[in-house]
XYZ file of C-alpha atoms in Angstrom:
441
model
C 10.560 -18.480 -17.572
C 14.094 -17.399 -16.240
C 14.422 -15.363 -20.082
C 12.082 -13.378 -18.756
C 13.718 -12.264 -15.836
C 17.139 -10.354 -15.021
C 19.935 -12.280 -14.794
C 21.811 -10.829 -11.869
C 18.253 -10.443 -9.900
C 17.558 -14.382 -10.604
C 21.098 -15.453 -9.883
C 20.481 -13.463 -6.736
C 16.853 -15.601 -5.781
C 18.569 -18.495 -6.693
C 21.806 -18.002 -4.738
C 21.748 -15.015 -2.014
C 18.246 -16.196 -0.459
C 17.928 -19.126 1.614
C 15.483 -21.618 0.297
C 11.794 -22.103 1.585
C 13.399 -24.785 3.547
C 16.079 -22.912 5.756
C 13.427 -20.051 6.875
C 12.726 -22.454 9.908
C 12.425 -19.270 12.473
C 8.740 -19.000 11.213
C 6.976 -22.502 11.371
C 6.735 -25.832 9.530
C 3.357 -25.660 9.610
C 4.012 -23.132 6.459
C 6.218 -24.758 5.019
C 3.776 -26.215 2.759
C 2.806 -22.853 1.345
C 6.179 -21.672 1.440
C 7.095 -24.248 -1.487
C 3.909 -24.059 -3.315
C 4.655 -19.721 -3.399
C 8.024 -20.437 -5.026
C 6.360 -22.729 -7.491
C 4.115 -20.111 -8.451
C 6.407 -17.459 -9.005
C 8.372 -20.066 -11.053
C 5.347 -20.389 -13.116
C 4.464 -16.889 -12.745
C 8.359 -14.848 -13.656
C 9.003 -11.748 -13.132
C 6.676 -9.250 -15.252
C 7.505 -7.223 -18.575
C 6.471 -4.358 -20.357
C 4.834 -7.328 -22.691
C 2.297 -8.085 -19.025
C -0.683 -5.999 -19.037
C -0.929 -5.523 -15.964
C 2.649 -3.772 -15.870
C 3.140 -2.697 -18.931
C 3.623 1.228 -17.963
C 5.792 0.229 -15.295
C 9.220 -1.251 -16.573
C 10.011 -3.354 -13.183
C 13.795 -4.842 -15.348
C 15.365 -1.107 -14.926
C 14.774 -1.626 -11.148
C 16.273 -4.750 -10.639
C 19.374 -4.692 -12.233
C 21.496 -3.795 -9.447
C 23.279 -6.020 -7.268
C 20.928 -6.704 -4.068
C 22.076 -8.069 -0.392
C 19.374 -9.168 2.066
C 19.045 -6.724 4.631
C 20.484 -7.212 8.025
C 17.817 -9.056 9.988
C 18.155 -7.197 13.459
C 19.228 -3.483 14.301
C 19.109 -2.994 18.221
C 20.799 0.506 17.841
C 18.222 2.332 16.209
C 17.806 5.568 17.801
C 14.547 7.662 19.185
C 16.171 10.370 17.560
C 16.008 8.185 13.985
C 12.462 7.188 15.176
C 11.121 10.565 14.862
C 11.599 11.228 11.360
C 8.877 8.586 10.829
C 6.111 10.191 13.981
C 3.372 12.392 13.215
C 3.126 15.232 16.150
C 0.343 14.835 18.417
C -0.853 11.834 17.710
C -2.067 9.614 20.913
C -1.281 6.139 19.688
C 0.278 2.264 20.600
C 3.248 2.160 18.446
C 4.558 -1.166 16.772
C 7.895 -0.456 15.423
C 9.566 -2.635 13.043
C 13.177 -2.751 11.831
C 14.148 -4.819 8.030
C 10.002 -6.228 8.743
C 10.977 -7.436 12.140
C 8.835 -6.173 15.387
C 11.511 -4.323 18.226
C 9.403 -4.714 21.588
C 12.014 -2.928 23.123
C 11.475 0.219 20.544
C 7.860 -0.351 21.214
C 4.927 0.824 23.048
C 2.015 -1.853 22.626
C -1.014 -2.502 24.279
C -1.665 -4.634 27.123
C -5.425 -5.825 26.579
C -4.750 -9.112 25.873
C -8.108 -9.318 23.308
C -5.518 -7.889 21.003
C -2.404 -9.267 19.786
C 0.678 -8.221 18.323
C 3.563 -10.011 17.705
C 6.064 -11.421 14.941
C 4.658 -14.014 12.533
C 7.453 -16.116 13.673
C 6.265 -15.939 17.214
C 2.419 -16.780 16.271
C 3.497 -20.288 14.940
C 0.700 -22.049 16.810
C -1.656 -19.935 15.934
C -4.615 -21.103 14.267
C -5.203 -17.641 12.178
C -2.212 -17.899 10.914
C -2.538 -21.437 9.857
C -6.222 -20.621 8.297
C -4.930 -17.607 6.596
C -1.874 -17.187 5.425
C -1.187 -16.702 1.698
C -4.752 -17.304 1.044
C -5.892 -15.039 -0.644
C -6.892 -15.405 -3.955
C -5.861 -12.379 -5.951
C -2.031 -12.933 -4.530
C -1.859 -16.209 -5.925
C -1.488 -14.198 -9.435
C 1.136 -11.399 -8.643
C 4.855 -12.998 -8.745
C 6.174 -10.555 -6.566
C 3.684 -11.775 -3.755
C 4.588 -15.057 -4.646
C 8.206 -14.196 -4.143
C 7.414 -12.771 -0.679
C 5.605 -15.855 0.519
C 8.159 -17.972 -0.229
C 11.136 -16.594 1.060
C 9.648 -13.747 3.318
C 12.309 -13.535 6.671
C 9.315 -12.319 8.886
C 6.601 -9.463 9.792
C 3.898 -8.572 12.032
C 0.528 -10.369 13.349
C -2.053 -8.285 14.741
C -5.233 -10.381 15.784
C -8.476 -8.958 17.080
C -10.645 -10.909 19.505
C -14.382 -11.079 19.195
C -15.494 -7.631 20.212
C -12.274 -6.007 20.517
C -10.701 -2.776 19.803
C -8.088 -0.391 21.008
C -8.776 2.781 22.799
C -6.236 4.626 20.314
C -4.924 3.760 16.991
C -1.756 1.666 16.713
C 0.815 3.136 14.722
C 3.359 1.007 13.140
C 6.649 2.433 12.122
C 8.788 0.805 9.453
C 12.561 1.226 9.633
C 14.450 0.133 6.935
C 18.555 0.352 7.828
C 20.431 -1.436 5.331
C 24.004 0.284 4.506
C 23.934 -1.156 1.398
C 21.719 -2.119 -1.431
C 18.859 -4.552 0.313
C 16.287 -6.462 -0.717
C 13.826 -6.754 2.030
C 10.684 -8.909 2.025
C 7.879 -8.123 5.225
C 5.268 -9.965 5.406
C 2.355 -8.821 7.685
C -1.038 -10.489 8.618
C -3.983 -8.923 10.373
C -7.532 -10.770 11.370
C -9.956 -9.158 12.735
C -12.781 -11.548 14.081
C -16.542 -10.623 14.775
C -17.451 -7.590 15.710
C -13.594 -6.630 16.294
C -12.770 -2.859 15.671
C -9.119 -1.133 14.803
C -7.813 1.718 13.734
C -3.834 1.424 11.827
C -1.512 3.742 10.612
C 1.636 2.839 8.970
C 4.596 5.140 8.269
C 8.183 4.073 7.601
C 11.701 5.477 7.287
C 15.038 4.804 5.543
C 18.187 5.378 7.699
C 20.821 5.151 5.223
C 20.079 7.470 1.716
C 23.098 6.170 -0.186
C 22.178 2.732 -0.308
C 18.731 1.456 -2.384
C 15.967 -0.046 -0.214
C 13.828 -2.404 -2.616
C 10.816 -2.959 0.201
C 8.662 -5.993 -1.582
C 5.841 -5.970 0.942
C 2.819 -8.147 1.729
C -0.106 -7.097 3.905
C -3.071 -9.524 4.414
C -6.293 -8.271 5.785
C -8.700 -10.657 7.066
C -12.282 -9.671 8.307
C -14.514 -11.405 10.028
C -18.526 -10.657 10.413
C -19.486 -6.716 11.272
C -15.503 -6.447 12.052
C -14.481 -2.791 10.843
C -10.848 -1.364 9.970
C -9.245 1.935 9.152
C -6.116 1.524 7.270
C -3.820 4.427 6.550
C -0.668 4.019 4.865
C 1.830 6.703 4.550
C 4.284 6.335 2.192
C 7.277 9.067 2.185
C 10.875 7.574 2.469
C 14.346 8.800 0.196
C 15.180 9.159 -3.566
C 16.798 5.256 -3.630
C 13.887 3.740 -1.963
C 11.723 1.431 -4.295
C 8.497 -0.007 -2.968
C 5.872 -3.009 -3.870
C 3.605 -3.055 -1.905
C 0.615 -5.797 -1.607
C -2.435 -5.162 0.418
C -5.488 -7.659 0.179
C -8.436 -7.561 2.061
C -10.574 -10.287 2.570
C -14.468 -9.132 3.758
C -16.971 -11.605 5.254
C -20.827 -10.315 5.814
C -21.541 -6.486 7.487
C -18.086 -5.959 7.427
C -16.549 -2.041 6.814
C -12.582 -1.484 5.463
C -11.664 2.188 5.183
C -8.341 1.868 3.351
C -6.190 5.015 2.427
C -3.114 5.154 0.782
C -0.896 8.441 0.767
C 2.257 7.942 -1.469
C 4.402 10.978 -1.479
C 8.253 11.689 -1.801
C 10.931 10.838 -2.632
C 10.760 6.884 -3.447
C 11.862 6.651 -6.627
C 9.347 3.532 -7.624
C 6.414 3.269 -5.865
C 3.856 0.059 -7.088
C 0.237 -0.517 -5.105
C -1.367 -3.555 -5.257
C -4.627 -3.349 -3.491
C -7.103 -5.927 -4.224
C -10.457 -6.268 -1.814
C -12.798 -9.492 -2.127
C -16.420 -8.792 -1.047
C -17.407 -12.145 0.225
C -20.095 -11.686 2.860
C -23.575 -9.752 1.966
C -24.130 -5.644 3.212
C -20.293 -4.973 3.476
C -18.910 -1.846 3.017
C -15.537 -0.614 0.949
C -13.867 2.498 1.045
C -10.664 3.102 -0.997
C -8.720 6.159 -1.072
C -5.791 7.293 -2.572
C -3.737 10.533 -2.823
C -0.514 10.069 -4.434
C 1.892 13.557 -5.021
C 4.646 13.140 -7.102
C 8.231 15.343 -7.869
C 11.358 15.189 -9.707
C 11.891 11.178 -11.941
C 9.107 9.933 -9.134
C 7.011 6.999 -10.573
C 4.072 5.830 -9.116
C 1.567 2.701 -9.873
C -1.549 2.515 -8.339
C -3.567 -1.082 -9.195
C -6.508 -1.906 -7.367
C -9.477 -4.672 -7.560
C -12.926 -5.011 -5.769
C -14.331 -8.010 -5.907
C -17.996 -8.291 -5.935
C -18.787 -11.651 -5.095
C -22.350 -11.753 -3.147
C -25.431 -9.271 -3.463
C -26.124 -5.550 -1.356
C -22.538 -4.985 -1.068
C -21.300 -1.199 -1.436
C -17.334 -0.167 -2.581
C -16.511 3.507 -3.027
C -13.231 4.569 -4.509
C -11.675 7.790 -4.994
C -7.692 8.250 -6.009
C -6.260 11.632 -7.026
C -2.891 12.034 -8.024
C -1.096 15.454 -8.535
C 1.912 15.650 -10.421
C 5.220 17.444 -10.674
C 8.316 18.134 -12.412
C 8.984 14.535 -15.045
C 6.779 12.512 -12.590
C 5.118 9.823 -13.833
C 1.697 8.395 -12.381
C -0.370 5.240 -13.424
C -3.972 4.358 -12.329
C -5.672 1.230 -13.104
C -8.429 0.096 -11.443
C -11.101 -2.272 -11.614
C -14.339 -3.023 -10.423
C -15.592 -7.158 -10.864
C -19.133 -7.469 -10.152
C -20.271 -11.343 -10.485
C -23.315 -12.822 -11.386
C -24.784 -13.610 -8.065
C -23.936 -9.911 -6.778
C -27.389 -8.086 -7.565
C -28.048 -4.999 -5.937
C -24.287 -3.786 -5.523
C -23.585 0.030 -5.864
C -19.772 0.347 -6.719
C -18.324 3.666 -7.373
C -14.801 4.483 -8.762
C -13.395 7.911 -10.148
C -9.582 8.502 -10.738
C -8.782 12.300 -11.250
C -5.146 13.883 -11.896
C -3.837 17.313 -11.997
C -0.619 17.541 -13.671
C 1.551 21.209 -12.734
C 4.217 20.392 -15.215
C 4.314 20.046 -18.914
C 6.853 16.883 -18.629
C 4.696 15.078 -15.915
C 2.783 12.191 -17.297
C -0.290 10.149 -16.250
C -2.249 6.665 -17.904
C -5.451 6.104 -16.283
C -7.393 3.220 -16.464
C -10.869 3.106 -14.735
C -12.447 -0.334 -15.970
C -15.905 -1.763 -15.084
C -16.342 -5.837 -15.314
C -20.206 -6.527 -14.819
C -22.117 -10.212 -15.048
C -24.687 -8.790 -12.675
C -27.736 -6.607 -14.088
C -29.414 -4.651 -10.936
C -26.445 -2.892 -9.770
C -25.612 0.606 -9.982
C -21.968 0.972 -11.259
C -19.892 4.058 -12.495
C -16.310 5.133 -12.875
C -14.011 7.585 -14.504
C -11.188 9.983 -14.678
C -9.891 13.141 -15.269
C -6.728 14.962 -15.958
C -6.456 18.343 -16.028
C -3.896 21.337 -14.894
C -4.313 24.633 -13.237
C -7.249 26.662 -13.453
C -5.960 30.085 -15.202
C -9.251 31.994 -14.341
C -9.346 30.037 -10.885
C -5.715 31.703 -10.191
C -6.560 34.947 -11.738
C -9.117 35.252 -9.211
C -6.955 34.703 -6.466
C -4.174 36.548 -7.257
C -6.680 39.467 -8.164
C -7.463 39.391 -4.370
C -3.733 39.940 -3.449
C -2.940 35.870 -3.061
C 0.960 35.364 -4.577
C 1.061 32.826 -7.383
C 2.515 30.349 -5.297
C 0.481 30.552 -2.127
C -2.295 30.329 -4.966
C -1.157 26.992 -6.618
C -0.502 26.060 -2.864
C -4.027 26.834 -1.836
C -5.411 25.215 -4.994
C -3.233 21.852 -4.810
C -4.400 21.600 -0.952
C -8.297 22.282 -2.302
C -7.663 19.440 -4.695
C -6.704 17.748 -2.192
C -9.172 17.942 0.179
C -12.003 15.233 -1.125
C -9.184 12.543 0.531
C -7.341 14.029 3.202
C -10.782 15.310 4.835
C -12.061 11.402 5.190
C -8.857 11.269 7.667
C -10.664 10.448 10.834
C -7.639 10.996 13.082
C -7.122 14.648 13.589
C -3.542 14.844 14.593
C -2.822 12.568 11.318
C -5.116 14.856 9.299
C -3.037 17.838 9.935
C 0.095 16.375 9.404
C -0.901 15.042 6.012
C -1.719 18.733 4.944
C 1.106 20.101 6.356
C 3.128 17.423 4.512
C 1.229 18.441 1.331
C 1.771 22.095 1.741
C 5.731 21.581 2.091
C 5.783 19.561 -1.013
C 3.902 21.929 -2.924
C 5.303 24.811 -2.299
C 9.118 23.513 -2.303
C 8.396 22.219 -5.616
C 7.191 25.538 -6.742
C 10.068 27.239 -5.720
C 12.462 25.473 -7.536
């Protein structure tokens, strides 16, 4: 196993992090799984271009340089350095977290107590923890989630009571501050129990653009009967900022997840792991995923729905747009099992690239035991529209508003599912400024 991986990266999991054993500040009672991650990523190794599942994405080039763990606390963190991470007018709870760790003091959190939100390492008692931690079963095959579980340092719990919800979204900012290279592990874990309704929005931001931020990120999802989530992540940090990022979803029966996932720059590796498993009858999926792209950006998108039980419905739509030598990778995949008759799944990938050096591999796949279901997917990649640009410039539109106007058109099919109208307009603002700065140079 250890060939396959980096030599100054292993030397630094096997010397610079303490062992499952010294992370006492979160529990014994996960200890257990705390061992039996590290054994799997032992088993596991880092991936290669030889694993499928990475093999556009050369992970060795990113982990050759010389990582610290970040600093576990940072009490100084300005409003002013908060703001660079807040999207104007929105009316929200805000959970801000510094290295993966939650600052009450920064933060402005509810006070229903049907809702909590707290550190994992706080929550030790608690039995949704216990019950769900690390279970998931499509983690148990990615190393790097296996490398978070066993030596994460800590990371949020958000728990939903039965019938519970928040009057306004909570918004949780991500601060990452180390001053030098860091290698920084969050791990967060979110159950929402019957009937249970919330609406989350993450957003982070690096203090400190000289030194690299590799963010290797876990997100559990866990919900319960007729629970429903909205899930927006915004990704947009600096040029040294690399970023895995897990999110699995577990769904029991009536159950809705509206997950969106907005990578734009400057990180120069972004990776997406998004697996959902469908485990309850008449749930509902919604994935969706925008991902804009400049300059040496590379982005990975991977995601998995799980069909596992009959009248279940999954709808997926990810558009990337690409610029400069970006490069983009899709790969998604729809499982539909034997026993899940009468599931509609629906998954289309489509790219437009706006530079002759930007490069995409798509890879829609379909995986069916079942045979009354109603399945499609596919993709596209395409660039501008010359008589679509004629036409506008013919009506006195500049080129550039026009490729502006068209990119934001493209667009449009994700950012107008945005429920939240303050985060809505920021997102097309955000897309507009990107556009149109790329344009110009």
């Amino acid at each position: 196993m250890t060939s396959d991986i980096n030599k100054s990266f292993y030397d630094f999991i096997s010397n610079g992090m303490p062992g499952p054993e010294q992370q006492a500040d979160v529990n014994n009672a996960i200890l257990p799984a705390r061992k039996a991650a590290f054994s799997r990523f032992r088993s596991l190794g880092l991936p290669t271009l030889k694993t499928e599942e990475w093999r556009y994405t050369n992970i060795q080039r990113y982990l050759k340089d010389a990582f610290t763990l970040a600093e576990e606390e940072q009490s100084s963190v300005t409003a002013e350095q908060l703001s660079s991470a807040s999207i104007p007018k929105l009316d929200s709870y805000t959970a801000v977290l510094v290295n993966g760790r939650l600052q009450t003091e920064l933060s402005q959190l509810p006070a229903d107590g049907k809702i909590t939100i707290s550190k994992i390492s706080d929550a030790a008692g608690n039995a949704a923890l216990q019950n769900w931690f690390d279970k998931h079963p499509h983690l148990q095959k990615q190393p790097f989630a296996a490398l978070n579980a066993a030596f994460f340092a800590d990371g949020l719990f958000v728990e939903a009571g039965v019938n519970a919800s928040l009057d306004k979204p909570l918004h949780i900012v991500h601060v990452y501050t180390a001053a030098v290279n860091a290698f920084i592990q969050p791990h967060h874990l979110v159950v929402l129990h019957k009937s249970a309704t919330l609406e989350l929005i993450e957003t982070s931001v690096n203090l400190h653009e000289d030194a690299i931020a590799f963010v290797n990120s876990v997100t559990e999802v866990i919900l319960e009967e007729n629970a429903e989530l909205w899930h927006y992540n915004v990704q947009s940090t600096v040029k040294n900022s690399r970023h895995i990022y897990h999110t699995s979803a577990l769904q029991k029966a009536d159950s809705r997840y509206h997950h969106f996932n907005f990578t734009l720059p400057a990180a120069e590796l972004t990776r997406n792991n998004l697996s959902v498993a469908l485990t309850g009858s008449n749930t509902e999926t919604n994935l969706h995923g925008l991902f804009l792209a400049t300059e040496t950006q590379h982005v990975d998108n991977h995601t998995f729905v799980d069909h596992q039980v009959p009248h279940c419905n999954s709808n997926e739509l990810y558009k990337g747009v690409l610029l400069d030598n970006a490069k983009g990778v899709f790969t998604g995949k729809i499982m539909v099992h034997q026993d899940a008759q009468k599931t509609n799944a629906f998954q289309q990938n489509n790219n437009l690239l706006m530079s002759e050096k930007a490069n995409i591999n798509s890879q829609p796949q379909l995986e069916i035991y079942a045979d009354d279901v109603k399945c499609s997917h596919g993709f596209t990649v395409g660039r501008f529209s010359e008589e679509a640009l004629f036409y506008l410039r013919s009506r006195g539109i500049g080129e550039e508003a026009a490729k502006t106007l068209m990119v934001n058109a493209f667009a449009f099919d994700i950012t107008d599912q945005v429920h939240i109208p303050a985060l809505q307009a920021f997102l097309s603002d955000k897309i507009r400024r990107y556009v149109t700065g790329a344009i110009n140079n």
